Coordinates of C-alpha atoms in Angstrom, one line a residue:
Chain A
M811 CA 88.6 -112.5 222.4
I812 CA 90.7 -109.4 221.6
M813 CA 88.7 -108.9 218.5
E814 CA 85.5 -109.0 220.5
I815 CA 86.7 -106.2 222.7
V816 CA 87.9 -104.2 219.7
R817 CA 84.4 -104.6 218.1
K818 CA 82.8 -103.3 221.3
I819 CA 85.1 -100.3 221.4
A820 CA 84.4 -99.7 217.8
G821 CA 80.7 -99.8 218.6
L822 CA 81.3 -97.0 221.2
I823 CA 83.3 -95.0 218.7
I824 CA 80.5 -95.3 216.1
L825 CA 77.9 -94.2 218.6
F826 CA 80.0 -91.2 219.5
A827 CA 80.8 -90.3 215.9
G828 CA 77.2 -90.7 214.8
L829 CA 76.0 -88.3 217.6
M830 CA 78.8 -85.8 216.8
A831 CA 77.9 -85.9 213.1
I832 CA 74.2 -85.2 213.9
V833 CA 75.1 -82.3 216.2
L834 CA 77.6 -80.8 213.7
V835 CA 75.4 -81.1 210.7
L836 CA 72.3 -79.7 212.5
E837 CA 74.4 -76.8 213.9
Q838 CA 75.7 -75.9 210.5
A839 CA 72.3 -76.1 208.9
I840 CA 70.7 -73.9 211.6
N841 CA 73.6 -71.3 211.3
E842 CA 73.3 -71.1 207.5
L843 CA 69.5 -71.2 207.2
G844 CA 68.9 -69.0 210.2
G845 CA 70.9 -66.1 208.7
H846 CA 70.3 -64.8 205.2
P847 CA 70.6 -68.0 203.1
D848 CA 71.6 -67.7 199.5
M849 CA 70.1 -69.8 196.7
E850 CA 72.8 -72.5 197.1
Q851 CA 72.1 -72.9 200.8
K852 CA 68.3 -72.9 200.2
V853 CA 68.8 -75.8 197.7
F854 CA 71.5 -77.7 199.6
W855 CA 70.0 -78.1 203.1
P856 CA 66.5 -79.3 202.2
V857 CA 68.1 -82.0 200.1
I858 CA 70.7 -83.0 202.7
L859 CA 68.8 -83.0 206.0
P860 CA 65.9 -85.4 205.2
V861 CA 68.4 -87.8 203.8
F862 CA 71.1 -87.5 206.4
L863 CA 69.1 -87.8 209.6
P864 CA 67.6 -91.3 208.9
V865 CA 71.0 -92.6 207.7
A866 CA 72.6 -91.2 210.9
A867 CA 69.9 -93.0 212.9
G868 CA 70.9 -96.2 211.1
F869 CA 74.5 -95.6 212.0
L870 CA 73.6 -95.2 215.6
I871 CA 71.7 -98.5 215.5
F872 CA 74.8 -100.1 213.9
G873 CA 77.0 -98.8 216.7
Y874 CA 74.5 -100.1 219.3
F875 CA 74.4 -103.5 217.7
A876 CA 78.2 -103.6 217.7
L877 CA 78.3 -102.6 221.4
Q878 CA 75.9 -105.3 222.2
G879 CA 78.2 -107.9 220.6
E880 CA 75.8 -108.6 217.7
Y881 CA 78.7 -108.8 215.3
S882 CA 80.8 -111.2 217.4
S883 CA 81.5 -114.5 215.8
N884 CA 79.5 -116.5 218.3
T885 CA 76.4 -114.3 217.9
E886 CA 76.6 -114.5 214.1
E887 CA 76.8 -118.2 214.1
K888 CA 73.7 -118.4 216.3
S889 CA 71.9 -115.9 214.1
E890 CA 72.6 -117.9 211.0
E891 CA 71.4 -121.1 212.7
K892 CA 68.2 -119.2 213.7
K893 CA 67.8 -117.8 210.2
T894 CA 68.1 -121.3 208.7
E895 CA 65.6 -122.7 211.2
S896 CA 63.1 -120.0 210.4
E897 CA 63.4 -120.6 206.7
E898 CA 62.9 -124.3 207.2
A899 CA 59.9 -123.6 209.3
Chain B
M994 CA 79.5 -127.0 184.5
T995 CA 78.1 -128.4 181.2
R996 CA 78.4 -126.4 178.0
R997 CA 74.6 -126.2 177.9
R998 CA 74.4 -124.7 181.4
E999 CA 77.2 -122.3 180.6
H1000 CA 75.3 -121.2 177.4
I1001 CA 72.1 -120.6 179.4
L1002 CA 74.1 -118.7 182.0
F1003 CA 75.6 -116.4 179.4
K1004 CA 72.1 -115.8 177.9
V1005 CA 70.9 -114.8 181.4
I1006 CA 73.9 -112.5 181.8
T1007 CA 73.3 -110.9 178.4
A1008 CA 69.6 -110.3 179.0
S1009 CA 70.2 -108.9 182.5
S1010 CA 73.3 -106.8 181.6
V1011 CA 71.8 -105.2 178.4
G1012 CA 68.7 -104.0 180.3
T1013 CA 70.7 -102.7 183.2
M1014 CA 73.1 -100.9 180.9
I1015 CA 70.2 -99.2 179.2
E1016 CA 68.8 -98.1 182.5
W1017 CA 72.1 -96.6 183.5
Y1018 CA 72.3 -94.9 180.0
D1019 CA 68.9 -93.4 180.6
F1020 CA 69.9 -92.3 184.0
Y1021 CA 73.2 -90.7 183.0
I1022 CA 72.3 -88.8 179.9
F1023 CA 70.5 -86.4 182.3
G1024 CA 73.6 -85.8 184.4
T1025 CA 75.9 -85.5 181.3
L1026 CA 73.5 -82.9 179.7
A1027 CA 73.0 -81.1 183.1
T1028 CA 74.3 -77.8 181.7
V1029 CA 72.1 -77.8 178.6
I1030 CA 69.1 -78.9 180.5
S1031 CA 69.7 -76.2 183.1
A1032 CA 69.5 -73.5 180.3
H1033 CA 66.1 -75.0 179.1
F1034 CA 64.2 -75.8 182.2
F1035 CA 65.4 -73.4 185.0
P1036 CA 65.2 -69.6 185.1
K1037 CA 68.5 -68.2 183.9
T1038 CA 68.7 -65.3 186.4
D1039 CA 71.6 -67.0 188.2
P1040 CA 73.6 -69.6 186.3
T1041 CA 75.0 -71.1 189.5
A1042 CA 71.6 -71.4 191.0
A1043 CA 70.3 -73.0 187.8
F1044 CA 73.2 -75.4 187.8
L1045 CA 72.6 -76.2 191.4
A1046 CA 68.9 -76.7 190.7
V1047 CA 69.8 -79.3 188.1
L1048 CA 72.3 -80.9 190.5
A1049 CA 69.5 -81.0 193.1
T1050 CA 67.2 -82.6 190.5
F1051 CA 70.1 -85.0 189.7
A1052 CA 70.4 -85.7 193.4
A1053 CA 66.6 -86.1 193.7
G1054 CA 67.0 -88.9 191.1
F1055 CA 69.5 -90.5 193.5
I1056 CA 67.6 -89.9 196.7
V1057 CA 64.4 -91.7 195.6
R1058 CA 66.5 -94.8 194.6
P1059 CA 66.2 -96.4 198.1
F1060 CA 62.4 -96.0 197.8
G1061 CA 62.5 -97.7 194.5
A1062 CA 64.6 -100.4 196.1
L1063 CA 62.0 -101.0 198.8
F1064 CA 59.0 -100.9 196.5
F1065 CA 60.4 -103.1 193.7
G1066 CA 62.4 -105.3 196.0
R1067 CA 59.3 -106.2 197.8
L1068 CA 57.6 -107.0 194.5
G1069 CA 60.6 -109.0 193.4
D1070 CA 60.6 -111.2 196.6
M1071 CA 56.8 -111.8 196.4
L1072 CA 56.1 -112.1 192.6
G1073 CA 59.5 -113.0 191.2
R1074 CA 62.6 -111.4 189.8
K1075 CA 61.8 -111.6 186.1
Y1076 CA 58.6 -109.5 185.9
T1077 CA 59.7 -107.0 188.5
F1078 CA 62.9 -106.0 186.6
L1079 CA 60.9 -106.0 183.4
L1080 CA 58.6 -103.4 184.9
T1081 CA 61.4 -101.2 186.1
L1082 CA 62.8 -101.2 182.6
V1083 CA 59.5 -100.0 181.1
I1084 CA 59.1 -97.2 183.7
M1085 CA 62.7 -96.1 183.0
G1086 CA 62.3 -96.1 179.2
A1087 CA 59.0 -94.2 179.3
S1088 CA 60.3 -91.5 181.7
T1089 CA 63.5 -91.0 179.7
F1090 CA 61.6 -90.6 176.5
L1091 CA 59.2 -88.1 178.0
I1092 CA 62.1 -86.0 179.4
G1093 CA 63.1 -85.5 175.7
C1094 CA 59.6 -84.3 174.9
V1095 CA 58.9 -81.7 177.7
P1096 CA 58.7 -78.2 176.3
G1097 CA 61.2 -75.7 177.8
Y1098 CA 60.7 -73.1 180.5
A1099 CA 60.1 -70.4 177.9
Q1100 CA 57.0 -72.3 176.5
W1101 CA 55.7 -74.0 179.6
G1102 CA 56.8 -71.8 182.5
Y1103 CA 57.1 -73.6 185.9
W1104 CA 55.3 -76.7 184.5
A1105 CA 58.5 -77.5 182.6
P1106 CA 61.0 -77.8 185.6
F1107 CA 58.2 -79.5 187.6
S1108 CA 57.6 -82.1 184.9
I1109 CA 61.3 -82.7 184.6
L1110 CA 61.6 -83.2 188.4
I1111 CA 58.7 -85.8 188.4
L1112 CA 60.2 -87.7 185.5
R1113 CA 63.6 -87.7 187.1
L1114 CA 62.0 -89.1 190.3
L1115 CA 60.4 -91.9 188.3
Q1116 CA 63.8 -92.6 186.7
G1117 CA 65.3 -92.9 190.2
L1118 CA 62.5 -95.2 191.4
A1119 CA 63.0 -97.5 188.4
L1120 CA 66.7 -97.6 188.9
G1121 CA 66.2 -98.5 192.5
G1122 CA 64.3 -101.6 191.5
E1123 CA 66.5 -102.6 188.5
Y1124 CA 69.9 -103.3 189.9
G1125 CA 68.9 -105.6 192.8
G1126 CA 66.8 -107.6 190.4
A1127 CA 69.5 -108.0 187.8
A1128 CA 72.2 -108.9 190.3
T1129 CA 69.9 -111.3 192.2
Y1130 CA 68.7 -112.9 188.9
V1131 CA 72.3 -113.6 187.7
A1132 CA 73.6 -114.7 191.1
E1133 CA 70.7 -117.2 191.5
H1134 CA 71.6 -118.8 188.1
A1135 CA 75.4 -118.8 188.9
P1136 CA 77.1 -121.7 190.6
V1137 CA 78.3 -121.1 194.2
G1138 CA 82.0 -120.2 194.1
K1139 CA 81.7 -118.3 190.8
R1140 CA 79.2 -115.7 191.7
G1141 CA 81.8 -113.0 191.8
F1142 CA 82.8 -113.7 188.2
Y1143 CA 79.3 -113.9 186.8
T1144 CA 77.8 -111.0 188.7
S1145 CA 80.7 -108.8 187.7
F1146 CA 79.2 -108.5 184.2
I1147 CA 76.3 -106.7 185.8
Q1148 CA 78.9 -104.5 187.6
T1149 CA 80.3 -103.4 184.2
T1150 CA 76.9 -102.1 183.0
A1151 CA 77.0 -98.9 185.0
T1152 CA 80.3 -97.8 183.4
L1153 CA 79.2 -99.1 180.0
G1154 CA 76.0 -97.2 180.4
L1155 CA 77.9 -94.0 181.1
F1156 CA 80.2 -94.8 178.2
L1157 CA 77.2 -95.3 175.9
S1158 CA 75.6 -92.0 177.1
L1159 CA 78.8 -90.1 176.5
G1160 CA 79.2 -91.7 173.1
V1161 CA 75.7 -91.0 171.9
I1162 CA 75.8 -87.4 173.1
L1163 CA 79.1 -86.9 171.4
L1164 CA 77.8 -88.4 168.1
V1165 CA 74.7 -86.3 168.2
R1166 CA 76.6 -83.2 169.0
K1167 CA 79.1 -83.7 166.2
S1168 CA 76.3 -84.4 163.7
M1169 CA 74.8 -80.9 163.9
P1170 CA 75.9 -77.3 164.7
V1171 CA 76.4 -76.5 168.4
E1172 CA 73.5 -74.0 168.3
T1173 CA 71.1 -76.7 166.9
F1174 CA 72.3 -79.2 169.5
E1175 CA 71.7 -76.7 172.3
Q1176 CA 68.2 -75.7 170.9
W1177 CA 66.7 -79.2 170.4
G1178 CA 69.5 -81.7 169.4
W1179 CA 70.1 -82.6 173.1
R1180 CA 66.7 -84.3 173.1
I1181 CA 67.7 -87.0 170.6
P1182 CA 69.7 -89.1 173.2
F1183 CA 66.5 -89.2 175.3
W1184 CA 64.4 -90.3 172.3
I1185 CA 66.9 -93.0 171.4
S1186 CA 66.2 -94.6 174.8
L1187 CA 62.8 -95.8 173.6
L1188 CA 64.3 -98.0 170.9
L1189 CA 66.9 -99.4 173.3
V1190 CA 64.3 -100.2 175.9
L1191 CA 62.1 -102.0 173.4
I1192 CA 65.0 -104.2 172.3
S1193 CA 65.8 -105.0 175.9
V1194 CA 62.2 -105.8 176.9
Y1195 CA 62.0 -108.2 174.0
I1196 CA 65.1 -110.0 175.2
R1197 CA 64.0 -110.2 178.8
L1198 CA 60.5 -111.4 177.9
K1199 CA 62.1 -114.6 176.6
M1200 CA 63.9 -115.4 179.8
K1201 CA 62.7 -117.7 182.6
E1202 CA 62.3 -117.0 186.3
S1203 CA 65.3 -117.5 188.5
P1204 CA 65.7 -121.2 189.5
L1205 CA 66.2 -120.4 193.2
F1206 CA 63.1 -118.2 193.4
D1207 CA 61.2 -120.8 191.4
K1208 CA 62.2 -123.5 193.9
I1209 CA 61.1 -121.5 197.0
R1210 CA 57.8 -120.6 195.2
R1211 CA 57.1 -124.3 194.5
E1212 CA 57.9 -125.2 198.1
G1213 CA 55.7 -122.4 199.4
K1214 CA 58.7 -120.7 201.2
R1215 CA 58.3 -117.2 199.7
S1216 CA 58.2 -114.4 202.2
A1217 CA 54.7 -112.9 202.8
H1218 CA 56.2 -109.7 204.3
P1219 CA 59.7 -109.1 202.9
L1220 CA 60.0 -105.6 204.2
K1221 CA 59.0 -106.6 207.7
E1222 CA 61.3 -109.7 207.6
S1223 CA 64.3 -107.7 206.2
F1224 CA 64.2 -104.7 208.5
T1225 CA 62.5 -105.7 211.7
Q1226 CA 64.2 -109.0 212.4
K1227 CA 67.5 -108.3 214.1
E1228 CA 69.4 -111.1 212.3
N1229 CA 68.6 -109.5 208.9
L1230 CA 68.7 -105.8 210.0
K1231 CA 72.2 -106.1 211.4
M1232 CA 73.3 -107.6 208.1
V1233 CA 71.6 -104.7 206.2
L1234 CA 73.5 -102.2 208.4
L1235 CA 76.7 -104.1 208.0
A1236 CA 76.3 -104.1 204.2
L1237 CA 75.7 -100.4 204.2
F1238 CA 78.2 -99.1 206.7
G1239 CA 80.9 -101.7 206.2
A1240 CA 80.9 -101.9 202.4
V1241 CA 78.5 -100.1 200.2
M1242 CA 78.8 -96.6 201.7
G1243 CA 82.5 -96.5 200.9
Q1244 CA 82.0 -98.2 197.5
G1245 CA 79.4 -95.6 196.6
V1246 CA 81.7 -92.6 197.2
V1247 CA 84.7 -94.2 195.5
W1248 CA 82.6 -95.1 192.5
Y1249 CA 81.1 -91.7 192.1
T1250 CA 84.3 -89.9 192.7
G1251 CA 86.1 -91.9 190.0
Q1252 CA 83.3 -91.5 187.4
F1253 CA 81.4 -88.4 188.2
Y1254 CA 83.4 -86.1 190.4
A1255 CA 86.3 -86.7 187.9
Q1256 CA 84.0 -85.4 185.2
T1257 CA 82.8 -82.4 187.1
F1258 CA 86.4 -81.6 188.1
I1259 CA 87.8 -81.9 184.5
Q1260 CA 84.9 -79.8 183.0
K1261 CA 84.3 -77.2 185.7
T1262 CA 87.6 -76.9 187.7
M1263 CA 90.1 -77.6 185.0
H1264 CA 87.9 -76.1 182.2
I1265 CA 88.9 -78.7 179.7
E1266 CA 87.1 -78.2 176.4
Y1267 CA 83.8 -80.2 176.4
E1268 CA 84.6 -82.6 173.5
Q1269 CA 88.1 -83.3 174.7
S1270 CA 86.8 -84.0 178.2
I1271 CA 84.3 -86.5 176.8
Y1272 CA 87.0 -88.3 174.8
I1273 CA 89.3 -88.4 177.8
L1274 CA 86.6 -89.9 180.1
A1275 CA 85.2 -92.3 177.5
T1276 CA 88.7 -93.7 176.7
A1277 CA 89.5 -94.2 180.4
F1278 CA 86.1 -95.9 181.0
L1279 CA 86.6 -98.2 178.0
I1280 CA 90.0 -99.3 179.1
G1281 CA 88.9 -99.7 182.7
T1282 CA 85.8 -101.8 182.2
P1283 CA 87.4 -105.2 182.0
L1284 CA 88.8 -104.6 185.5
F1285 CA 85.4 -105.1 187.0
I1286 CA 85.4 -108.7 185.7
L1287 CA 89.0 -109.2 186.8
F1288 CA 88.3 -108.2 190.4
G1289 CA 84.9 -109.9 190.4
A1290 CA 86.6 -113.2 189.4
L1291 CA 89.5 -112.6 191.8
S1292 CA 87.0 -112.2 194.7
D1293 CA 85.9 -115.8 194.2
R1294 CA 89.4 -116.9 195.0
V1295 CA 90.7 -114.5 197.6
G1296 CA 87.4 -113.3 199.2
R1297 CA 85.3 -110.1 198.6
K1298 CA 86.5 -108.3 201.8
V1299 CA 90.2 -108.1 201.0
I1300 CA 89.6 -106.7 197.5
M1301 CA 87.0 -104.2 198.5
M1302 CA 88.8 -102.9 201.6
S1303 CA 92.1 -102.6 199.6
G1304 CA 90.3 -100.5 197.0
M1305 CA 89.0 -98.1 199.6
A1306 CA 92.3 -97.8 201.3
L1307 CA 94.1 -97.1 198.0
A1308 CA 91.5 -94.5 197.0
I1309 CA 91.9 -92.6 200.3
L1310 CA 95.7 -92.6 199.9
C1311 CA 95.8 -91.6 196.3
Y1312 CA 92.9 -89.1 195.7
R1313 CA 94.8 -86.0 196.7
P1314 CA 98.0 -86.7 194.6
I1315 CA 95.9 -87.7 191.6
Y1316 CA 93.6 -84.6 191.6
K1317 CA 96.6 -82.4 192.3
E1318 CA 98.3 -83.8 189.2
M1319 CA 95.1 -83.4 187.2
Y1320 CA 94.8 -79.8 188.1
H1321 CA 98.5 -79.0 187.3
L1322 CA 97.9 -80.3 183.8
A1323 CA 95.6 -77.4 183.0
D1324 CA 97.1 -74.8 185.4
V1325 CA 98.2 -71.8 183.2
Q1326 CA 100.4 -70.5 186.1
R1327 CA 102.8 -73.3 185.3
K1328 CA 102.8 -72.7 181.5
V1329 CA 104.7 -70.2 179.4
L1330 CA 102.6 -68.1 177.0
L1331 CA 103.8 -68.2 173.4
N1332 CA 101.3 -66.2 171.4
E1333 CA 97.8 -64.6 171.8
V1334 CA 95.3 -64.1 169.0
R1335 CA 92.2 -61.9 169.4
A1336 CA 89.2 -62.0 167.0
E1337 CA 85.7 -60.5 167.1
E1338 CA 83.1 -63.0 166.0
A1339 CA 79.3 -63.1 165.7
W1340 CA 77.8 -65.7 168.0
S1341 CA 74.3 -67.1 167.7
E1342 CA 72.6 -67.2 171.1
N1343 CA 69.0 -67.5 172.3
V1344 CA 68.6 -63.7 172.1
G1345 CA 69.9 -63.6 168.5
N1346 CA 73.3 -62.9 167.1
V1347 CA 75.6 -61.2 169.5
S1348 CA 79.2 -60.0 169.2
R1349 CA 81.9 -61.8 171.2
V1350 CA 85.7 -61.5 171.4
K1351 CA 87.5 -64.8 171.1
V1352 CA 91.0 -64.8 172.6
T1353 CA 93.1 -67.8 171.7
K1354 CA 96.3 -68.3 173.8
Y1355 CA 99.0 -70.6 172.7
Y1356 CA 101.5 -72.0 175.2
T1357 CA 105.0 -73.5 174.7
D1358 CA 103.9 -77.0 175.8
G1359 CA 101.2 -77.1 173.1
T1360 CA 98.3 -76.2 175.3
R1361 CA 95.7 -73.9 173.7
I1362 CA 93.2 -71.9 175.7
E1363 CA 90.1 -70.3 174.1
E1364 CA 88.5 -67.5 176.1
I1365 CA 85.2 -65.9 175.1
H1366 CA 84.8 -62.3 176.3
A1367 CA 82.1 -59.7 176.1
P1368 CA 83.3 -57.0 173.5
T1369 CA 83.8 -54.1 175.9
E1370 CA 87.1 -52.4 176.6
P1371 CA 88.4 -52.6 180.2
T1372 CA 87.8 -49.4 182.0
S1373 CA 90.2 -50.1 184.8
E1374 CA 92.2 -52.9 186.2
A1375 CA 89.4 -53.5 188.7
N1376 CA 86.9 -53.6 185.9
P1377 CA 88.4 -55.9 183.2
V1378 CA 86.5 -57.2 180.2
E1379 CA 83.9 -59.8 181.1
L1380 CA 85.2 -63.3 180.7
L1381 CA 82.3 -65.5 179.6
S1382 CA 83.9 -68.9 179.2
T1383 CA 87.3 -70.6 179.1
S1384 CA 88.2 -73.8 177.3
V1385 CA 91.5 -75.5 177.8
I1386 CA 92.7 -77.8 175.0
L1387 CA 95.5 -80.1 176.1
P1388 CA 98.2 -81.4 173.7
G1389 CA 98.4 -85.2 173.0
Q1390 CA 100.8 -86.2 175.7
Q1391 CA 99.0 -84.4 178.5
Q1392 CA 95.7 -85.6 177.2
W1393 CA 96.9 -89.2 177.6
L1394 CA 98.3 -88.4 181.0
L1395 CA 94.8 -87.2 182.0
V1396 CA 93.3 -90.4 180.6
F1397 CA 95.7 -92.4 182.7
L1398 CA 94.8 -90.4 185.9
V1399 CA 91.1 -91.1 185.3
F1400 CA 91.9 -94.8 184.5
F1401 CA 94.0 -95.0 187.7
Q1402 CA 90.9 -94.1 189.7
L1403 CA 88.9 -96.7 187.8
I1404 CA 91.2 -99.4 189.4
F1405 CA 89.9 -98.4 192.8
V1406 CA 86.3 -98.2 191.4
A1407 CA 86.6 -101.8 190.0
M1408 CA 88.1 -103.1 193.2
V1409 CA 85.3 -101.8 195.4
Y1410 CA 82.5 -102.3 192.8
G1411 CA 83.4 -105.5 190.9
P1412 CA 82.8 -107.9 193.9
V1413 CA 80.0 -106.0 195.6
A1414 CA 77.0 -107.7 193.9
A1415 CA 78.2 -111.1 194.9
F1416 CA 79.0 -109.8 198.4
L1417 CA 75.4 -108.5 198.8
V1418 CA 73.7 -111.5 197.3
E1419 CA 75.6 -113.8 199.6
L1420 CA 74.6 -111.9 202.8
F1421 CA 70.9 -112.6 202.5
P1422 CA 68.6 -115.7 202.0
T1423 CA 66.6 -116.1 198.7
R1424 CA 63.2 -115.3 200.3
I1425 CA 64.2 -111.7 201.1
R1426 CA 67.2 -111.2 199.0
Y1427 CA 65.9 -108.7 196.5
T1428 CA 64.6 -106.4 199.2
S1429 CA 67.4 -106.8 201.6
M1430 CA 70.3 -106.2 199.2
S1431 CA 68.6 -103.4 197.2
L1432 CA 68.2 -101.0 200.1
P1433 CA 71.8 -100.8 201.4
Y1434 CA 73.0 -100.7 197.8
H1435 CA 70.9 -97.8 196.8
I1436 CA 71.5 -95.9 200.1
G1437 CA 75.2 -96.4 199.6
N1438 CA 75.3 -95.6 195.9
G1439 CA 72.3 -93.3 195.5
I1440 CA 72.7 -91.2 198.6
F1441 CA 76.3 -91.4 199.7
G1442 CA 77.6 -91.7 196.2
G1443 CA 75.1 -89.7 194.3
L1444 CA 75.5 -86.7 196.5
T1445 CA 79.3 -86.6 195.9
P1446 CA 79.3 -83.9 193.2
L1447 CA 76.9 -81.7 195.1
I1448 CA 78.7 -81.9 198.4
A1449 CA 82.2 -81.8 196.9
T1450 CA 81.3 -78.7 194.8
R1451 CA 79.9 -77.1 197.9
L1452 CA 83.1 -77.8 199.9
V1453 CA 85.2 -76.2 197.2
N1454 CA 82.9 -73.1 197.2
M1455 CA 83.2 -72.8 201.0
E1456 CA 86.9 -73.0 200.7
V1457 CA 86.9 -70.2 198.0
E1458 CA 84.5 -68.1 200.2
R1459 CA 86.9 -68.4 203.1
G1460 CA 89.6 -67.0 200.8
N1461 CA 91.8 -70.0 201.2
G1462 CA 94.1 -70.1 198.2
G1463 CA 96.6 -72.9 197.6
D1464 CA 94.9 -76.3 197.2
Y1465 CA 91.3 -75.0 197.5
Y1466 CA 90.3 -77.2 194.5
L1467 CA 91.1 -80.4 196.5
A1468 CA 88.7 -79.5 199.3
G1469 CA 85.9 -81.5 197.6
L1470 CA 87.8 -84.7 198.1
W1471 CA 87.4 -84.6 201.9
Y1472 CA 83.9 -85.9 201.5
P1473 CA 84.7 -89.2 199.7
M1474 CA 87.9 -89.6 201.8
I1475 CA 86.1 -89.3 205.1
I1476 CA 83.1 -91.5 204.1
A1477 CA 85.5 -94.2 202.6
G1478 CA 87.6 -94.0 205.7
A1479 CA 84.6 -94.6 208.0
C1480 CA 83.5 -97.5 205.8
L1481 CA 87.0 -99.0 205.8
F1482 CA 87.0 -98.8 209.6
C1483 CA 83.7 -100.6 209.9
G1484 CA 84.4 -103.1 207.2
M1485 CA 87.8 -104.1 208.6
I1486 CA 86.4 -104.6 212.1
F1487 CA 83.0 -106.1 211.5
M1488 CA 83.0 -107.8 208.2
R1489 CA 84.0 -111.5 208.2
R1490 CA 85.9 -113.0 205.3
D1491 CA 83.3 -115.6 204.7
H1492 CA 79.9 -114.0 205.1
N1493 CA 78.2 -116.4 202.7
I1494 CA 74.8 -117.9 202.3
A1495 CA 75.5 -120.7 199.9
E1496 CA 72.0 -121.1 198.4

């Protein structure tokens, strides 16, 4: 029971950390690219942003699942039963 | 297990491991030769920009890996493991060979870097498909309860591939004058790949399809839409996310810090002479490789989670002291100068013979530093002679200490990486296993791990620009420490000790 609560709190922390990371990275990118970017900045951000944003979105979904209790023991057992049933079908 | 079954299993492991090792070799020679490639394929107006351009190309090789995982993973779940990872091997071999054939920027202009970029992307795609296939193929032959041990042989291939690439490069470099190596000799390791790939294709062609995949094919249980099933069904998607954020993301950064950032740090921050740096890294990798098998086997007994999480925790705690100690080994501020010898020499460069001043400094602890200067006299203190390059040559005892410090990082690498193939394989059912395990693996390793040198170098540069002295050289470690910390947090809370699909 305690672990289930800890998992939900962790889900909230993940959601918050994911949003913070997106805001901070975008802010940094806009600041650097908006001014007079040097060669290093011009190479760095176009590589990082298209990669970072989808991964950050995945992190938010992970946090959402955690908050919904998807990683609690009971839910996982049900999921595994469901998975086995769908395979057998 | 009968002797015959064990014999078949080791044939499976050999066929899979040799091919995967060759793919890693192909992939790593590019990174190891980044500086030479930079001089040939990117405009030399700004050396940092040229180096960054190569790093970006290197990163591009990593970024496309998840796409390779999706494309080939889908094929592997629909058509079978054997032919899919045969195809990835051929694509990798052909692109590596062609990188060795592309004319330089001076002959081909912008076509040269463009071709290199395309071939590098193909390498990344092929690697994205290879690893999942090899790990799945071995795991599906291995008995339940020993998957950690048997798949750990696949886990050694990345380090062995790196070791092989360093060894081949060193051999080629020593067999000819440095100028010849820099002009065209660097192409030989790329050409050698063709031979290695042909041998591996021959071995793999003789292997049979995985028994578990064969079974679901005969029973008509193969997935018709592996991508859809893996990433749109909540039961599978949540496991993909757990694998990524609770295990592979941290494993990726620990792996790349121990093997690649260590290399960048030794060569670019400590300025250890090139050949000595290769000897140091290769020795540490060779001694450290059996640890992958040790921790893989141990994970069958004590569980994957405890070993992987301990590896991440140790890495976070030890990185700063390790890198501080590494830096101190080459720090001249802490050494006493004994003697200095200056000599003017003629150097052969692309523009012809030029004059250079070589200054060799000897220190009381046995360290030797070779500095190459432009041959002009300093006009003032603010305008000293131009220092073109510095090479630090460590004496025996300090060299071995550096080997130990790199090896020490390999313990964490083996702890997080040794059990990870078995962990991933056991999270997903056979029908979507190739697709589902490949994507998180290649996002974790390719993106989080592969970008480690790029992001860490940038963090150090930012620290220098801010004018922060002191431990500025440790700033790059924040990236792997934060990512591994986040992964440890997620893994400890959400990962169960017994996530295991026993088929």
